[in-house]
mmCIF file of C-alpha atoms in Angstrom:
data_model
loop_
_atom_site.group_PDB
_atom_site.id
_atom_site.type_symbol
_atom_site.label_atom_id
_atom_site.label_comp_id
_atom_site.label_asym_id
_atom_site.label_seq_id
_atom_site.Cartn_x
_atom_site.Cartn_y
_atom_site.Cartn_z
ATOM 1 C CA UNK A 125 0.000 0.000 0.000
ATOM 2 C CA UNK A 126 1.123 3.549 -0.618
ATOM 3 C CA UNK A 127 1.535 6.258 2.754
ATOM 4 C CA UNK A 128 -2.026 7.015 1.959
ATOM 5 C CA UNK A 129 -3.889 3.822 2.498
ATOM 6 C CA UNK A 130 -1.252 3.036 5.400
ATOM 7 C CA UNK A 131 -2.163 6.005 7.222
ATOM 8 C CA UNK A 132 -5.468 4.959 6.986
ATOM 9 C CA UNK A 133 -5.399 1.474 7.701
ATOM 10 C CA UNK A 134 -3.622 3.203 10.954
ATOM 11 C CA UNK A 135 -6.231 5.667 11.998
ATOM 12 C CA UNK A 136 -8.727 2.973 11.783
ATOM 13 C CA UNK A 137 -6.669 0.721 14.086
ATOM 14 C CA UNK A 138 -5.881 3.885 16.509
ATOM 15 C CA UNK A 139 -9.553 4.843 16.500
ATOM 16 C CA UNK A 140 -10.201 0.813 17.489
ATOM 17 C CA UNK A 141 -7.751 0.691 20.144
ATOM 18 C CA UNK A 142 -7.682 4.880 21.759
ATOM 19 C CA UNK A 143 -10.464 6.483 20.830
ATOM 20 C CA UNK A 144 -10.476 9.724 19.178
ATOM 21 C CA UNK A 145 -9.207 11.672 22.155
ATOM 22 C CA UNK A 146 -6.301 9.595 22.776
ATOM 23 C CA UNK A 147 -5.260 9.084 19.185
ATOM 24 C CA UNK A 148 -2.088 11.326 18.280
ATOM 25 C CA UNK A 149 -0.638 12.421 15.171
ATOM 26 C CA UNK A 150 2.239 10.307 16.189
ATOM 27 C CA UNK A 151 0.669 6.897 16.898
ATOM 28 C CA UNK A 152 -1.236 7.331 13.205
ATOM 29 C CA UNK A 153 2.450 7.960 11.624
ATOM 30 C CA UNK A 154 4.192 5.691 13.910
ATOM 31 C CA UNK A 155 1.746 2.977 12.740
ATOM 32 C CA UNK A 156 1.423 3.498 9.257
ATOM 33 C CA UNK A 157 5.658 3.727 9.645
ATOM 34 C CA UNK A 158 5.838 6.684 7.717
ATOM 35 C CA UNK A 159 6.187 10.879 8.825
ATOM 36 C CA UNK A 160 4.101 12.743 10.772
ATOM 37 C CA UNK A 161 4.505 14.646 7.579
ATOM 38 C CA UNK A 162 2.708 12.080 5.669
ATOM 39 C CA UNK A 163 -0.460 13.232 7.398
ATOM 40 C CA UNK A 164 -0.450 16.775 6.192
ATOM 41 C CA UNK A 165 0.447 15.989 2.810
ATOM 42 C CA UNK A 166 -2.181 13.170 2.094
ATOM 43 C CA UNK A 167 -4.914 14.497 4.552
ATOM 44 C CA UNK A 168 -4.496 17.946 4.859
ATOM 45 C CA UNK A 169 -4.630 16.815 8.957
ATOM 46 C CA UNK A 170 -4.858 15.030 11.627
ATOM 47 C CA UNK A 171 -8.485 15.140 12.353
ATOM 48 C CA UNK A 172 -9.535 15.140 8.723
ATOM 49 C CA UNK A 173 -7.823 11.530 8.448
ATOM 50 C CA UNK A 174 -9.596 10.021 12.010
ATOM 51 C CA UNK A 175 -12.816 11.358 10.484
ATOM 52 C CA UNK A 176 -12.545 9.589 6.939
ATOM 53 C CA UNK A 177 -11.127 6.156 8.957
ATOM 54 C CA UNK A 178 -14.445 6.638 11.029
ATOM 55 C CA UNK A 179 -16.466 6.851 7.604
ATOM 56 C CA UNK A 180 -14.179 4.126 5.756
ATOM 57 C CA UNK A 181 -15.115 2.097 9.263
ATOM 58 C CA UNK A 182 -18.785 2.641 8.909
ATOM 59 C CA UNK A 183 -18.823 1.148 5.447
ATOM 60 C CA UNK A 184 -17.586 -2.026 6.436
ATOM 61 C CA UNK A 185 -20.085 -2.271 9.271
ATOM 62 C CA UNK A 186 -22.842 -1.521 6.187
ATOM 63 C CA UNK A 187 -21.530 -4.637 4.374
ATOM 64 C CA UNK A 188 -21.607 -6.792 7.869
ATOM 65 C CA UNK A 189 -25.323 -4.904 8.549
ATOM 66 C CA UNK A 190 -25.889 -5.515 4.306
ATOM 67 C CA UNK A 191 -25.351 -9.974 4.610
ATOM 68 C CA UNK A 192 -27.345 -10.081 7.646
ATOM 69 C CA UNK A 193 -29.970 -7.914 6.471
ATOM 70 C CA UNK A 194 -29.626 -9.573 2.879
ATOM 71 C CA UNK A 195 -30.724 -13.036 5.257
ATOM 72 C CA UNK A 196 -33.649 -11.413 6.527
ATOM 73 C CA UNK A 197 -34.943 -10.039 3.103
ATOM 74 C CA UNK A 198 -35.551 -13.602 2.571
ATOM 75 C CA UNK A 199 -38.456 -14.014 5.467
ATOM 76 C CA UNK A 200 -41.909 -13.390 3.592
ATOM 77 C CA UNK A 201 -43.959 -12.145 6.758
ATOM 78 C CA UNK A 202 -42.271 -8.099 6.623
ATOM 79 C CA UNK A 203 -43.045 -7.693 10.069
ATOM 80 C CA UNK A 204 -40.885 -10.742 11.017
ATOM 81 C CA UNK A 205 -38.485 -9.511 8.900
ATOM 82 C CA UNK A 206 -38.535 -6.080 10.215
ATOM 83 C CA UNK A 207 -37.489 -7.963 13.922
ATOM 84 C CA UNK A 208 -34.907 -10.081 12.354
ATOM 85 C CA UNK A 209 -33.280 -6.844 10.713
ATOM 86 C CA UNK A 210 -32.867 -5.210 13.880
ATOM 87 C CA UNK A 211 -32.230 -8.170 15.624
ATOM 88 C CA UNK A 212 -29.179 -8.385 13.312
ATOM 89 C CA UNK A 213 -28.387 -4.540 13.758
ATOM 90 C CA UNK A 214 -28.131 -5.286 17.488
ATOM 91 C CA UNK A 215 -26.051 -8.193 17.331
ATOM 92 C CA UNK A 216 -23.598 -6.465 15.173
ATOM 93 C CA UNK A 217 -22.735 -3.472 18.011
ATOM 94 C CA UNK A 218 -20.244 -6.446 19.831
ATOM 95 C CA UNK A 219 -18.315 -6.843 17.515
ATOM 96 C CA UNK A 220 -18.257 -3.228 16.441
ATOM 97 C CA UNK A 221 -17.742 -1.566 19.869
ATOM 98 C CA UNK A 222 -15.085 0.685 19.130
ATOM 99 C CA UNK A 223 -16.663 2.519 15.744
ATOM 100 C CA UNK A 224 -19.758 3.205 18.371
ATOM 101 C CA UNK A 225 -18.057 4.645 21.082
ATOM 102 C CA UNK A 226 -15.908 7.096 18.711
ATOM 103 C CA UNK A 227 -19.167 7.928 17.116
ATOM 104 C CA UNK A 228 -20.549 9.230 20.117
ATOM 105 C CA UNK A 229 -17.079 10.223 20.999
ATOM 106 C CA UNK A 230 -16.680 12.796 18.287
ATOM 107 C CA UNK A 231 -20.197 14.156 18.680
ATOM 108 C CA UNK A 232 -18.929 16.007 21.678
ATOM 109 C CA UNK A 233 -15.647 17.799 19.969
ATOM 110 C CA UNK A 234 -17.684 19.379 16.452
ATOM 111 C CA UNK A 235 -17.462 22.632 17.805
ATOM 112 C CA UNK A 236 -13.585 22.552 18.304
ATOM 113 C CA UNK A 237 -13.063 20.936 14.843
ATOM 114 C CA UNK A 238 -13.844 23.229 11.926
ATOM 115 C CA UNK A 239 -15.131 21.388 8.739
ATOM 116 C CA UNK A 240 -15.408 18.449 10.062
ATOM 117 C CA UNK A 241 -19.372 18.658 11.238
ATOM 118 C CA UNK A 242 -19.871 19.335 6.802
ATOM 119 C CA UNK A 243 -17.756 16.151 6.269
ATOM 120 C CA UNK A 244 -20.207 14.008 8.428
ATOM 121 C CA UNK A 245 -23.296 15.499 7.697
ATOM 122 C CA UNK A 246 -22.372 14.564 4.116
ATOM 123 C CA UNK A 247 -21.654 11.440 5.464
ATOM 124 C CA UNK A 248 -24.666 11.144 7.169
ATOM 125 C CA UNK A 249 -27.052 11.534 4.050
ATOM 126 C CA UNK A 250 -25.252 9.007 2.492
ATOM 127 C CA UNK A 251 -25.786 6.941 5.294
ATOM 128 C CA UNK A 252 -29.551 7.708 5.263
ATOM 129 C CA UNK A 253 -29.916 6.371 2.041
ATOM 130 C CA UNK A 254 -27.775 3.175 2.201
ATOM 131 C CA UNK A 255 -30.026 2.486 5.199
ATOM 132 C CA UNK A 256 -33.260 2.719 3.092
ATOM 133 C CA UNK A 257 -31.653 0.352 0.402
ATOM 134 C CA UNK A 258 -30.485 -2.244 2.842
ATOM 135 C CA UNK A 259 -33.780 -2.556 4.917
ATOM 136 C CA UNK A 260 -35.800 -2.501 1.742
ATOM 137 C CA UNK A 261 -33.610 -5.029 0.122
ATOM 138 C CA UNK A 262 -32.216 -2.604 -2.685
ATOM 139 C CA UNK A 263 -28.847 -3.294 -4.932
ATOM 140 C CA UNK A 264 -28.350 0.587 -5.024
ATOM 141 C CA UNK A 265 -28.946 3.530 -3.164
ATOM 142 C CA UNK A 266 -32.111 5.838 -4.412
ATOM 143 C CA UNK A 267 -31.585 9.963 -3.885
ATOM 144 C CA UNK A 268 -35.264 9.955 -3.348
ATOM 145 C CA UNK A 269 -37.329 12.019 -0.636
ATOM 146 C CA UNK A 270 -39.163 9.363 -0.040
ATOM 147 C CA UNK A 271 -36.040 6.585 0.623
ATOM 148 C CA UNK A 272 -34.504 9.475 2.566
ATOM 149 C CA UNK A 273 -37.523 10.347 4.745
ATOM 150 C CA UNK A 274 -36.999 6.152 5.328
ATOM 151 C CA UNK A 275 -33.299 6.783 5.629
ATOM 152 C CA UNK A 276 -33.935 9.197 8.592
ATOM 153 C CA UNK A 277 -36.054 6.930 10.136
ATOM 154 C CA UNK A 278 -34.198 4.040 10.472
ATOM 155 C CA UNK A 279 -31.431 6.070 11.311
ATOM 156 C CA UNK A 280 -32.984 7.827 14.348
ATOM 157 C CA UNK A 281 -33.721 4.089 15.730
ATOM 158 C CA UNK A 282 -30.544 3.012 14.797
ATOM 159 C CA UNK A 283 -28.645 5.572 16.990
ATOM 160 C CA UNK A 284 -31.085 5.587 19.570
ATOM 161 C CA UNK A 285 -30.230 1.229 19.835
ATOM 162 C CA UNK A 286 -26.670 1.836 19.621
ATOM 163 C CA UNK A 287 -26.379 4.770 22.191
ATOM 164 C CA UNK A 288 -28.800 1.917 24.864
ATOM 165 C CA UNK A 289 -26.593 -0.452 24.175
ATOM 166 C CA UNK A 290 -23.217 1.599 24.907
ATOM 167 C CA UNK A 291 -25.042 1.750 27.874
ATOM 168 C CA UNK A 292 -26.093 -1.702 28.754
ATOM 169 C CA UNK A 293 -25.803 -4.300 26.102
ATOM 170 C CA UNK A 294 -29.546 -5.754 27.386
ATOM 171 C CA UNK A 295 -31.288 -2.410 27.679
ATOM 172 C CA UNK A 296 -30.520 -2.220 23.739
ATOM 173 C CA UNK A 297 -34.052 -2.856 21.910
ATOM 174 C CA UNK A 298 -34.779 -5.864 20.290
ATOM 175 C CA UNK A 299 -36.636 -6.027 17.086
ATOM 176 C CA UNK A 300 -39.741 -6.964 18.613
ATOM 177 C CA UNK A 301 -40.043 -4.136 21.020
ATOM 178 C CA UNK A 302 -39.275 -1.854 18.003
ATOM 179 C CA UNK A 303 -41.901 -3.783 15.926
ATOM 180 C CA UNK A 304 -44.669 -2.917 19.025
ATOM 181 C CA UNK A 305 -43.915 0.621 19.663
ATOM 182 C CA UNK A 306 -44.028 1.217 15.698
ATOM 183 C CA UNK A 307 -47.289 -0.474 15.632
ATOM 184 C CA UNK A 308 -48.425 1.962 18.963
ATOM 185 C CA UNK A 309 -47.082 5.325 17.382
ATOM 186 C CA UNK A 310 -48.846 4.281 14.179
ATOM 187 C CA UNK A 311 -52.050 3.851 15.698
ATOM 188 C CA UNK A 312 -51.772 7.044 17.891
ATOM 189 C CA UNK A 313 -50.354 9.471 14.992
ATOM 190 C CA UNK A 314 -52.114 7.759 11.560
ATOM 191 C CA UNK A 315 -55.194 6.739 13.440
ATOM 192 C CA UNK A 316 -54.610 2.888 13.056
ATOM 193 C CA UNK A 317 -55.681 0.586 15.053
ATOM 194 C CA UNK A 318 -53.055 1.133 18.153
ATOM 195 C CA UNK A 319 -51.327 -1.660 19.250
ATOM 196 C CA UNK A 320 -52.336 -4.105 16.305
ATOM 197 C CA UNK A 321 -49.453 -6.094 15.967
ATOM 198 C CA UNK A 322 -49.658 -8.264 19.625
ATOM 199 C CA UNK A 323 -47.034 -8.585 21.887
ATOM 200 C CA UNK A 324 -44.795 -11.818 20.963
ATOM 201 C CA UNK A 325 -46.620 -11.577 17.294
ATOM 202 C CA UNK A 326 -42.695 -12.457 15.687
ATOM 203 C CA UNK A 327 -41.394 -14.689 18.770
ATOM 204 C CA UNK A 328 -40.370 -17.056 16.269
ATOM 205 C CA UNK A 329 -38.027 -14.709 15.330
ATOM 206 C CA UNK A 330 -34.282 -14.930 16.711
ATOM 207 C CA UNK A 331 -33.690 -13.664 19.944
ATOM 208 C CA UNK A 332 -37.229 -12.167 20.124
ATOM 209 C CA UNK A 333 -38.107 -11.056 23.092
ATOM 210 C CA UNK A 334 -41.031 -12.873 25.120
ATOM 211 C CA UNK A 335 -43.287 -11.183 27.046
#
């Protein structure tokens, strides 16, 4: 690989290991065995590098989230489906600690770091949109409003699970509890019939919760 790709490759293992905080310009360089130099030249600095290693990190857990979801799309009843998907989304925060807890990390330090709030709120659309594709079972991404108004939505629920589970791994939601509170909301805001999908309607499903 050229100094580029190892600086990256290092960022992404310093963001694993330290955190954003902790992460100097040094360790990056040190890792990628090339000079602190490097990181001005190919990144402009160090902060713009950590952020594009958190966004290059992100896309690999959207292929993970993308096979397990791809699994799901295979269920025919789309509410069981729905609870597999997030059942799968929860599973995957284990394994993916560190990306999480930098996430949240960074959310704290925008106002000290010029330019780099633009960077992820481009980020973030994109990330809207992948979301609609890969809980609707699509190939490619659609700039639509209506797969971003879906991209928002599963986004917001997304956070909301990872942030709970930061917390607590078992306070995290499960699919089913999402699956009943949609069902509730829908009924009080769209004037449904509230609470029409029964608790333990998708037990079946993997590590649905009983109750």
């Amino acid at each position: 690989m050229g100094n580029r790709e190892d600086l990256l490759a290092s960022a992404s293992r310093c963001l694993q290991e330290k955190g954003y905080g902790r992460t100097t310009a040094r360790d990056i360089a040190s890792g990628a065995g090339v000079s602190l130099a490097a990181i001005g030249y190919h990144y402009g600095s160090k902060d713009a590098l950590l952020v594009e290693a958190l966004v290059e990190a992100m896309g690999r857990w959207g292929d993970t989230i993308g096979e397990a979801l791809s699994a799901a799309a295979e269920v025919d009843d789309p509410q069981e489906r729905f609870v597999r998907a997030w059942d799968a989304v929860r599973d995957s925060f284990a394994e993916h600690r560190g990306l999480w807890t930098v996430q949240f990390e960074i959310l704290g330090q925008l106002d000290s770091l010029p330019g780099l709030s633009d960077r992820l709120a481009e980020a973030q659309k994109a990330g809207r949109l992948g979301l609609a594709a890969l809980f609707h079972g699509k190939a490619e991404e659609e700039d639509t409003p209506e797969d971003l108004a879906r991209g928002v939505f599963y986004q917001s629920l997304l956070l909301g699970q990872a942030a709970q589970w930061l917390i607590k791994p078992e306070l995290a939601p499960r699919g089913e509890e999402y699956l009943r509170g949609l069902s509730l909301v829908c009924g009080d805001v769209l004037g449904g019939v509230p609470g029409a999908v029964p608790v333990g309607a998708a037990a079946g499903a993997p590590g649905g919760a009983k109750g």
